[in-house]
């Protein structure tokens, strides 16, 4: 089941108050982009807002062309098919370097070489959903090793039989690039929602922070059901969960975030993970990679990583299967619980 709907859009529009709170002298452009199998919404402000919004679309489409594993001509497909790629532009190389770092920092929970396993479950487009046999998973898991992805000189290479899937990092990387577009077009403020990846640039026209709802993972069909609302200024927030892309077989639900330790959809006691960080070089990709990895790692390991992190600082909102919302202390004054969901709220330090 895939919910490529307008729900996310509505959520953001309602909460950001786009339109309603505009100062009349500030030009604004909002465009919808369907790319990377995801519904995206880009809103830019300022004199050059239309050109800026369409430049964002061009950036996203250019990245999709390079990074899609379902487009046979993309750089990723060529690398997956041949095992090596002469890399002239270094964009893919930059993503692979970042992916390698997050693989290492998350103890292998984030691993782009999980691609063959993701494909076996049917989550990469193609042959349809199915539950692979344990024998098949065991064989495919032997191919999962993020450290076998190499860049030597101009050549990118994979280990024998490996393939990569950038679905858990490419939208975050794209969001990082949109910051550059906003700067180039002198956009004073803007909002980009690339599926579960949000870039809140500057503040709202009325000077208050952007307000971004965190979907209640227990009610994915209810666009007004939130675990809480985040207030963001110059920040990324990325949410991963198993409630939007999944299939059901014999009454059991199987989602798309695969634990490389088991080959099965992650089952860590979390129903969603939101990672937020201020805008800085690469922090969009970081939030994307970490939201996926921490969803796999579970509450205890996620908080442990947060406490001992030595990179760009980030904060978390974790929603647990047993009905709690855990917020790290750096976000506490920017998070408003939505009590109607019946969750118990905790702040941790
Ligand atoms: P995230 O949690 O950010 O990422 C989950 C995704 O990452 C999974 O769907 C899987 O692809 C991958 N993944 C799973 N487990 C791990 C792990 N342990 N470590 C690292 N990665 C993992 N989907 C289609 O069905 N058809 C398409 O044509 C298509 N084209 C795409 C083109 C591009 C350029 C990109 C980036 C994605 C495309 N997708 C496509 C994938 C779709 O966008 C993904 O389902 C989406 O990226 C999932 O993102 P998310 O933010 O929901 O979840
Ligand atoms: Mg991700």
Tab-separated table of C-alpha atoms and ligand atoms in Angstrom:
chain	number	residue	atom	x	y	z
A	1	UNK	CA	0.000	0.000	0.000
A	2	UNK	CA	1.365	3.377	-0.940
A	3	UNK	CA	-0.159	6.631	0.175
A	4	UNK	CA	1.081	9.066	-2.424
A	5	UNK	CA	-1.708	11.453	-1.566
A	6	UNK	CA	-2.300	15.091	-0.832
A	7	UNK	CA	-2.472	14.375	2.898
A	8	UNK	CA	1.024	15.543	3.601
A	9	UNK	CA	0.409	18.692	1.621
A	10	UNK	CA	-2.721	19.512	3.528
A	11	UNK	CA	-1.010	18.911	6.809
A	12	UNK	CA	1.693	21.407	6.004
A	13	UNK	CA	-0.574	23.969	4.446
A	14	UNK	CA	-2.902	23.972	7.398
A	15	UNK	CA	-0.158	24.248	9.907
A	16	UNK	CA	2.043	26.696	8.111
A	17	UNK	CA	-0.874	28.957	7.413
A	18	UNK	CA	0.404	29.615	3.879
A	19	UNK	CA	-1.821	32.139	2.212
A	20	UNK	CA	-3.723	33.201	5.301
A	21	UNK	CA	-0.861	34.990	7.040
A	22	UNK	CA	0.910	36.478	4.047
A	23	UNK	CA	1.937	40.068	4.230
A	24	UNK	CA	0.538	41.602	1.039
A	25	UNK	CA	3.852	42.988	-0.182
A	26	UNK	CA	5.689	39.676	-0.079
A	27	UNK	CA	5.459	37.634	-3.280
A	28	UNK	CA	4.972	33.911	-2.918
A	29	UNK	CA	4.983	30.870	-5.203
A	30	UNK	CA	3.849	27.343	-4.337
A	31	UNK	CA	4.371	24.416	-6.679
A	32	UNK	CA	3.625	20.727	-6.405
A	33	UNK	CA	6.200	18.296	-7.744
A	34	UNK	CA	5.695	14.562	-8.067
A	35	UNK	CA	9.175	13.058	-8.140
A	36	UNK	CA	11.081	10.174	-6.538
A	37	UNK	CA	7.680	8.439	-6.210
A	38	UNK	CA	6.784	11.099	-3.657
A	39	UNK	CA	4.444	14.080	-3.504
A	40	UNK	CA	6.438	17.261	-2.913
A	41	UNK	CA	5.422	20.848	-2.201
A	42	UNK	CA	7.743	23.812	-2.558
A	43	UNK	CA	6.832	27.288	-1.358
A	44	UNK	CA	9.137	30.225	-1.928
A	45	UNK	CA	8.860	33.897	-1.006
A	46	UNK	CA	10.482	37.052	-2.260
A	47	UNK	CA	10.735	38.904	-5.539
A	48	UNK	CA	12.246	35.971	-7.383
A	49	UNK	CA	9.940	33.384	-5.822
A	50	UNK	CA	8.521	31.890	-9.071
A	51	UNK	CA	11.973	31.407	-10.610
A	52	UNK	CA	13.265	30.015	-7.305
A	53	UNK	CA	10.447	27.478	-7.000
A	54	UNK	CA	10.985	26.211	-10.552
A	55	UNK	CA	14.745	26.065	-10.024
A	56	UNK	CA	14.026	23.828	-7.024
A	57	UNK	CA	11.931	21.580	-9.250
A	58	UNK	CA	14.770	21.402	-11.800
A	59	UNK	CA	17.212	20.456	-9.042
A	60	UNK	CA	14.944	17.664	-7.813
A	61	UNK	CA	14.307	16.305	-11.299
A	62	UNK	CA	18.009	16.415	-12.130
A	63	UNK	CA	18.789	14.428	-8.968
A	64	UNK	CA	16.025	11.944	-9.685
A	65	UNK	CA	17.502	11.324	-13.133
A	66	UNK	CA	20.855	10.517	-11.567
A	67	UNK	CA	19.775	8.640	-8.473
A	68	UNK	CA	16.672	6.606	-9.316
A	69	UNK	CA	17.157	2.864	-9.193
A	70	UNK	CA	14.012	2.360	-11.268
A	71	UNK	CA	15.328	4.449	-14.179
A	72	UNK	CA	17.638	2.163	-16.184
A	73	UNK	CA	19.668	5.132	-17.452
A	74	UNK	CA	20.399	6.695	-14.049
A	75	UNK	CA	23.913	6.711	-12.626
A	76	UNK	CA	22.728	4.487	-9.787
A	77	UNK	CA	21.272	1.925	-12.212
A	78	UNK	CA	24.440	1.950	-14.277
A	79	UNK	CA	26.502	1.418	-11.132
A	80	UNK	CA	24.140	-1.337	-9.957
A	81	UNK	CA	24.229	-3.103	-13.325
A	82	UNK	CA	27.935	-2.886	-14.069
A	83	UNK	CA	29.323	-2.838	-10.525
A	84	UNK	CA	31.491	0.154	-11.467
A	85	UNK	CA	30.908	3.659	-12.775
A	86	UNK	CA	33.289	6.239	-14.137
A	87	UNK	CA	32.142	9.228	-12.134
A	88	UNK	CA	32.741	12.601	-13.682
A	89	UNK	CA	30.419	14.849	-11.706
A	90	UNK	CA	31.085	13.678	-8.155
A	91	UNK	CA	27.504	14.216	-6.954
A	92	UNK	CA	26.830	10.500	-6.549
A	93	UNK	CA	30.258	10.152	-4.988
A	94	UNK	CA	29.378	12.773	-2.390
A	95	UNK	CA	26.181	10.900	-1.450
A	96	UNK	CA	28.034	7.584	-1.268
A	97	UNK	CA	30.612	9.106	1.071
A	98	UNK	CA	27.882	10.437	3.360
A	99	UNK	CA	26.030	7.104	3.205
A	100	UNK	CA	29.218	5.297	4.222
A	101	UNK	CA	29.633	7.586	7.223
A	102	UNK	CA	26.069	6.964	8.437
A	103	UNK	CA	26.475	3.230	7.885
A	104	UNK	CA	29.493	3.332	10.156
A	105	UNK	CA	27.947	5.659	12.757
A	106	UNK	CA	24.751	3.606	13.056
A	107	UNK	CA	26.503	0.261	13.344
A	108	UNK	CA	25.180	-0.790	9.932
A	109	UNK	CA	21.491	-0.008	10.611
A	110	UNK	CA	21.658	2.467	7.722
A	111	UNK	CA	23.064	0.609	4.743
A	112	UNK	CA	22.358	1.478	1.105
A	113	UNK	CA	23.551	-1.998	0.036
A	114	UNK	CA	20.380	-3.438	1.590
A	115	UNK	CA	18.925	-2.808	-1.901
A	116	UNK	CA	18.627	-6.480	-2.996
A	117	UNK	CA	16.707	-7.279	0.182
A	118	UNK	CA	14.398	-4.264	-0.277
A	119	UNK	CA	13.805	-5.440	-3.868
A	120	UNK	CA	13.049	-9.018	-2.750
A	121	UNK	CA	10.196	-7.667	-0.609
A	122	UNK	CA	8.931	-5.775	-3.676
A	123	UNK	CA	9.511	-2.270	-2.344
A	124	UNK	CA	11.595	-1.032	-5.256
A	125	UNK	CA	8.774	-0.998	-7.798
A	126	UNK	CA	8.813	-3.931	-10.230
A	127	UNK	CA	7.422	-7.372	-9.455
A	128	UNK	CA	5.015	-6.671	-6.596
A	129	UNK	CA	5.060	-7.303	-2.872
A	130	UNK	CA	5.863	-10.700	-1.372
A	131	UNK	CA	7.408	-12.280	1.717
A	132	UNK	CA	10.760	-13.772	0.659
A	133	UNK	CA	11.806	-17.173	2.041
A	134	UNK	CA	14.391	-17.270	4.825
A	135	UNK	CA	16.751	-19.056	2.429
A	136	UNK	CA	16.460	-16.237	-0.081
A	137	UNK	CA	16.961	-13.611	2.627
A	138	UNK	CA	20.039	-15.411	3.974
A	139	UNK	CA	21.559	-15.441	0.507
A	140	UNK	CA	20.760	-11.760	-0.134
A	141	UNK	CA	21.982	-10.638	3.294
A	142	UNK	CA	25.459	-11.869	2.330
A	143	UNK	CA	25.524	-9.044	-0.210
A	144	UNK	CA	24.781	-6.349	2.388
A	145	UNK	CA	28.001	-4.573	3.322
A	146	UNK	CA	28.135	-0.806	3.034
A	147	UNK	CA	31.906	-0.802	3.432
A	148	UNK	CA	32.356	-2.616	0.118
A	149	UNK	CA	31.203	0.515	-1.760
A	150	UNK	CA	34.365	2.258	-2.911
A	151	UNK	CA	35.498	5.348	-4.747
A	152	UNK	CA	38.965	5.003	-6.255
A	153	UNK	CA	40.090	7.926	-8.348
A	154	UNK	CA	37.316	8.536	-10.848
A	155	UNK	CA	35.813	5.065	-10.409
A	156	UNK	CA	32.955	4.152	-8.107
A	157	UNK	CA	32.595	0.448	-7.424
A	158	UNK	CA	30.409	-2.036	-5.564
A	159	UNK	CA	31.284	-5.443	-4.180
A	160	UNK	CA	30.383	-8.522	-6.309
A	161	UNK	CA	26.611	-8.893	-6.715
A	162	UNK	CA	25.857	-5.742	-4.703
A	163	UNK	CA	23.407	-2.984	-5.564
A	164	UNK	CA	22.467	0.245	-3.825
A	165	UNK	CA	19.227	2.049	-2.984
A	166	UNK	CA	19.363	5.730	-2.024
A	167	UNK	CA	15.681	5.920	-1.004
A	168	UNK	CA	16.589	6.665	2.617
A	169	UNK	CA	19.024	9.530	1.950
A	170	UNK	CA	18.425	11.075	-1.494
A	171	UNK	CA	15.484	13.275	-0.487
A	172	UNK	CA	17.510	14.646	2.403
A	173	UNK	CA	20.399	15.297	0.045
A	174	UNK	CA	17.955	17.046	-2.311
A	175	UNK	CA	16.735	19.205	0.584
A	176	UNK	CA	20.347	20.214	1.262
A	177	UNK	CA	20.654	21.304	-2.357
A	178	UNK	CA	17.454	23.336	-2.144
A	179	UNK	CA	19.088	25.473	0.538
A	180	UNK	CA	21.672	26.441	-2.102
A	181	UNK	CA	18.897	27.275	-4.584
A	182	UNK	CA	17.107	29.437	-2.003
A	183	UNK	CA	20.358	31.294	-1.369
A	184	UNK	CA	21.089	31.735	-5.063
A	185	UNK	CA	17.630	33.245	-5.676
A	186	UNK	CA	17.768	35.358	-2.526
A	187	UNK	CA	14.651	33.718	-1.119
A	188	UNK	CA	14.100	35.271	2.315
A	189	UNK	CA	11.938	32.403	3.535
A	190	UNK	CA	10.542	29.184	2.139
A	191	UNK	CA	9.243	25.759	2.886
A	192	UNK	CA	9.982	22.541	1.026
A	193	UNK	CA	8.230	19.302	1.813
A	194	UNK	CA	9.751	16.333	0.002
A	195	UNK	CA	7.554	13.554	1.343
A	196	UNK	CA	8.536	13.134	4.977
A	197	UNK	CA	11.513	15.500	4.543
A	198	UNK	CA	10.789	19.114	5.479
A	199	UNK	CA	13.080	22.100	4.967
A	200	UNK	CA	11.884	25.143	6.932
A	201	UNK	CA	13.946	28.050	5.630
A	202	UNK	CA	13.883	31.322	7.541
A	203	UNK	CA	10.664	31.991	9.415
A	204	UNK	CA	7.067	32.706	8.402
A	205	UNK	CA	6.096	36.070	6.916
A	206	UNK	CA	4.686	37.117	10.289
A	207	UNK	CA	8.041	36.393	11.943
A	208	UNK	CA	6.935	33.260	13.773
A	209	UNK	CA	8.484	29.805	13.188
A	210	UNK	CA	7.090	27.380	10.616
A	211	UNK	CA	4.745	24.846	12.182
A	212	UNK	CA	5.108	21.267	11.017
A	213	UNK	CA	2.781	18.522	12.202
A	214	UNK	CA	4.152	15.074	13.008
A	215	UNK	CA	1.569	12.610	11.710
A	216	UNK	CA	0.087	10.295	14.320
A	217	UNK	CA	1.450	6.973	13.030
A	218	UNK	CA	-1.555	5.154	14.530
A	219	UNK	CA	-3.917	7.168	12.285
A	220	UNK	CA	-2.154	7.544	8.929
A	221	UNK	CA	-5.456	8.160	7.108
A	222	UNK	CA	-6.498	11.053	9.305
A	223	UNK	CA	-4.831	14.205	8.037
A	224	UNK	CA	-5.703	16.018	11.245
A	225	UNK	CA	-4.220	13.426	13.581
A	226	UNK	CA	-0.848	14.526	14.930
A	227	UNK	CA	1.460	13.238	17.602
A	228	UNK	CA	2.470	16.864	18.000
A	229	UNK	CA	3.584	19.997	16.210
A	230	UNK	CA	7.164	21.198	15.755
A	231	UNK	CA	8.112	24.856	15.418
A	232	UNK	CA	11.035	25.217	13.045
A	233	UNK	CA	13.200	28.075	11.804
A	234	UNK	CA	16.160	27.382	9.487
A	235	UNK	CA	15.881	23.662	10.110
A	236	UNK	CA	15.246	20.258	8.612
A	237	UNK	CA	12.826	17.731	10.057
A	238	UNK	CA	12.586	14.244	8.601
A	239	UNK	CA	10.144	11.530	9.648
A	240	UNK	CA	10.434	7.803	8.967
A	241	UNK	CA	7.802	5.251	9.838
A	242	UNK	CA	6.271	2.025	8.659
A	243	UNK	CA	2.727	3.353	8.289
A	244	UNK	CA	2.775	4.671	4.722
A	245	UNK	CA	4.554	2.136	2.559
A	246	UNK	CA	3.581	-1.412	3.431
A	247	UNK	CA	1.636	-4.473	2.355
A	248	UNK	CA	-0.313	-7.067	4.283
A	249	UNK	CA	-0.213	-10.823	3.911
A	250	UNK	CA	-2.097	-13.305	6.072
A	251	UNK	CA	-3.099	-10.532	8.419
A	252	UNK	CA	0.479	-9.388	9.022
A	253	UNK	CA	1.841	-6.011	7.982
A	254	UNK	CA	5.239	-5.691	6.276
A	255	UNK	CA	6.699	-2.210	5.762
A	256	UNK	CA	9.611	-0.868	3.708
A	257	UNK	CA	12.310	-0.106	6.300
A	258	UNK	CA	14.468	-3.192	6.400
A	259	UNK	CA	16.698	-4.175	9.299
A	260	UNK	CA	19.986	-5.239	7.648
A	261	UNK	CA	20.611	-7.539	10.636
A	262	UNK	CA	17.562	-9.704	9.895
A	263	UNK	CA	16.415	-8.906	6.361
A	264	UNK	CA	12.931	-8.257	7.793
A	265	UNK	CA	11.039	-4.982	8.224
A	266	UNK	CA	12.322	-3.316	11.390
A	267	UNK	CA	10.397	-4.262	14.507
A	268	UNK	CA	12.002	-2.123	17.198
A	269	UNK	CA	9.000	-0.880	19.164
A	270	UNK	CA	8.963	2.507	17.399
A	271	UNK	CA	6.160	3.589	15.079
A	272	UNK	CA	7.839	6.773	13.889
A	273	UNK	CA	11.085	8.679	14.256
A	274	UNK	CA	11.509	12.368	13.507
A	275	UNK	CA	15.018	13.805	13.334
A	276	UNK	CA	15.424	17.596	13.350
A	277	UNK	CA	18.574	19.678	12.906
A	278	UNK	CA	19.518	23.236	12.052
A	279	UNK	CA	20.526	24.018	8.486
A	280	UNK	CA	24.200	23.335	7.948
A	281	UNK	CA	26.280	21.578	5.343
A	282	UNK	CA	24.795	18.098	4.824
A	283	UNK	CA	22.339	18.162	7.711
A	284	UNK	CA	19.348	17.380	5.449
A	285	UNK	CA	20.978	14.123	4.343
A	286	UNK	CA	21.955	13.432	7.950
A	287	UNK	CA	18.356	13.795	9.187
A	288	UNK	CA	17.100	11.516	6.397
A	289	UNK	CA	19.680	8.786	6.987
A	290	UNK	CA	19.287	8.923	10.756
A	291	UNK	CA	15.477	8.868	10.711
A	292	UNK	CA	15.649	5.548	8.867
A	293	UNK	CA	18.474	4.121	10.971
A	294	UNK	CA	17.031	5.103	14.357
A	295	UNK	CA	13.649	3.646	13.409
A	296	UNK	CA	15.497	0.337	12.977
A	297	UNK	CA	17.631	0.710	16.111
A	298	UNK	CA	14.765	1.374	18.538
A	299	UNK	CA	14.312	3.790	21.420
A	300	UNK	CA	17.197	2.831	23.667
A	301	UNK	CA	19.883	2.712	20.972
A	302	UNK	CA	18.463	5.830	19.286
A	303	UNK	CA	18.736	7.844	22.493
A	304	UNK	CA	22.168	6.413	23.132
A	305	UNK	CA	23.328	7.574	19.704
A	306	UNK	CA	21.763	11.010	20.327
A	307	UNK	CA	23.563	11.336	23.662
A	308	UNK	CA	26.968	10.339	22.289
A	309	UNK	CA	26.798	11.919	18.837
A	310	UNK	CA	29.942	13.768	17.817
A	311	UNK	CA	28.695	15.260	14.538
A	312	UNK	CA	26.211	18.016	13.631
A	313	UNK	CA	23.747	18.182	16.547
A	314	UNK	CA	20.231	16.796	16.050
A	315	UNK	CA	17.104	16.308	18.135
A	316	UNK	CA	14.441	13.594	18.139
A	317	UNK	CA	10.748	12.897	18.467
A	318	UNK	CA	10.155	9.165	18.890
A	319	UNK	CA	6.669	7.653	18.851
A	320	UNK	CA	6.541	4.227	20.489
A	321	UNK	CA	4.267	1.255	19.962
A	322	UNK	CA	3.312	1.359	23.638
A	323	UNK	CA	1.775	4.811	23.324
A	324	UNK	CA	4.525	7.264	24.305
A	325	UNK	CA	6.019	10.264	22.535
A	326	UNK	CA	9.628	10.810	23.569
A	327	UNK	CA	11.089	14.255	22.835
A	328	UNK	CA	14.761	15.116	23.339
A	329	UNK	CA	15.371	18.159	25.482
A	330	UNK	CA	16.678	20.435	22.717
A	331	UNK	CA	13.241	20.324	21.067
A	332	UNK	CA	11.128	20.515	24.197
A	333	UNK	CA	10.279	24.209	23.875
A	334	UNK	CA	9.585	23.871	20.159
A	335	UNK	CA	7.255	20.873	20.400
A	336	UNK	CA	3.541	21.090	21.216
A	337	UNK	CA	1.880	17.782	22.095
A	338	UNK	CA	-1.461	16.940	20.520
A	339	UNK	CA	-3.235	15.478	23.511
A	340	UNK	CA	-6.127	14.121	21.425
A	341	UNK	CA	-3.955	11.188	20.303
A	342	UNK	CA	-3.926	9.735	23.817
A	343	UNK	CA	-0.129	9.544	23.985
A	344	UNK	CA	1.945	9.969	27.129
A	345	UNK	CA	4.643	12.621	26.592
A	346	UNK	CA	8.183	12.451	27.950
A	347	UNK	CA	11.163	14.762	27.592
A	348	UNK	CA	14.554	13.099	27.879
A	349	UNK	CA	18.040	14.476	28.446
B	1	LIG	P1	13.016	6.460	4.523
B	1	LIG	O1	12.945	5.871	5.876
B	1	LIG	O2	13.817	7.695	4.377
B	1	LIG	O3	13.676	5.411	3.534
B	1	LIG	C1	13.234	4.088	3.424
B	1	LIG	C2	13.674	3.573	2.099
B	1	LIG	O4	15.093	3.394	2.113
B	1	LIG	C3	13.067	2.233	1.752
B	1	LIG	O5	11.914	2.405	0.958
B	1	LIG	C4	14.197	1.553	1.014
B	1	LIG	O6	14.191	1.980	-0.327
B	1	LIG	C5	15.445	2.088	1.678
B	1	LIG	N1	15.846	1.328	2.862
B	1	LIG	C6	15.158	0.389	3.572
B	1	LIG	N2	15.878	-0.061	4.624
B	1	LIG	C7	17.044	0.619	4.593
B	1	LIG	C8	18.208	0.597	5.419
B	1	LIG	N3	18.299	-0.218	6.471
B	1	LIG	N4	19.227	1.420	5.093
B	1	LIG	C9	19.171	2.250	4.026
B	1	LIG	N5	18.094	2.297	3.199
B	1	LIG	C10	17.043	1.501	3.495
B	1	LIG	N6	9.888	4.136	-5.406
B	1	LIG	C11	9.074	3.491	-6.280
B	1	LIG	O7	8.269	2.669	-5.854
B	1	LIG	N7	9.141	3.764	-7.613
B	1	LIG	C12	10.035	4.668	-8.114
B	1	LIG	O8	10.082	4.894	-9.318
B	1	LIG	C13	10.909	5.354	-7.215
B	1	LIG	N8	11.826	6.261	-7.655
B	1	LIG	C14	12.677	6.859	-6.765
B	1	LIG	C15	13.676	7.725	-7.228
B	1	LIG	C16	14.569	8.308	-6.343
B	1	LIG	C17	15.651	9.212	-6.846
B	1	LIG	C18	14.440	8.063	-4.949
B	1	LIG	C19	15.364	8.694	-3.961
B	1	LIG	C20	13.454	7.209	-4.492
B	1	LIG	C21	12.586	6.605	-5.390
B	1	LIG	N9	11.606	5.706	-4.953
B	1	LIG	C22	10.796	5.064	-5.840
B	1	LIG	C23	11.578	5.321	-3.578
B	1	LIG	C24	10.611	6.020	-2.756
B	1	LIG	O9	10.794	7.406	-2.858
B	1	LIG	C25	10.981	5.455	-1.383
B	1	LIG	O10	9.999	4.598	-0.986
B	1	LIG	C26	11.218	6.490	-0.456
B	1	LIG	O11	12.508	6.982	-0.789
B	1	LIG	C27	11.115	6.055	0.977
B	1	LIG	O12	11.433	7.166	1.659
B	1	LIG	P2	10.801	7.549	3.016
B	1	LIG	O13	11.196	8.949	3.239
B	1	LIG	O14	9.382	7.160	3.075
B	1	LIG	O15	11.538	6.557	4.011
B	2	LIG	MG1	15.493	8.361	5.620
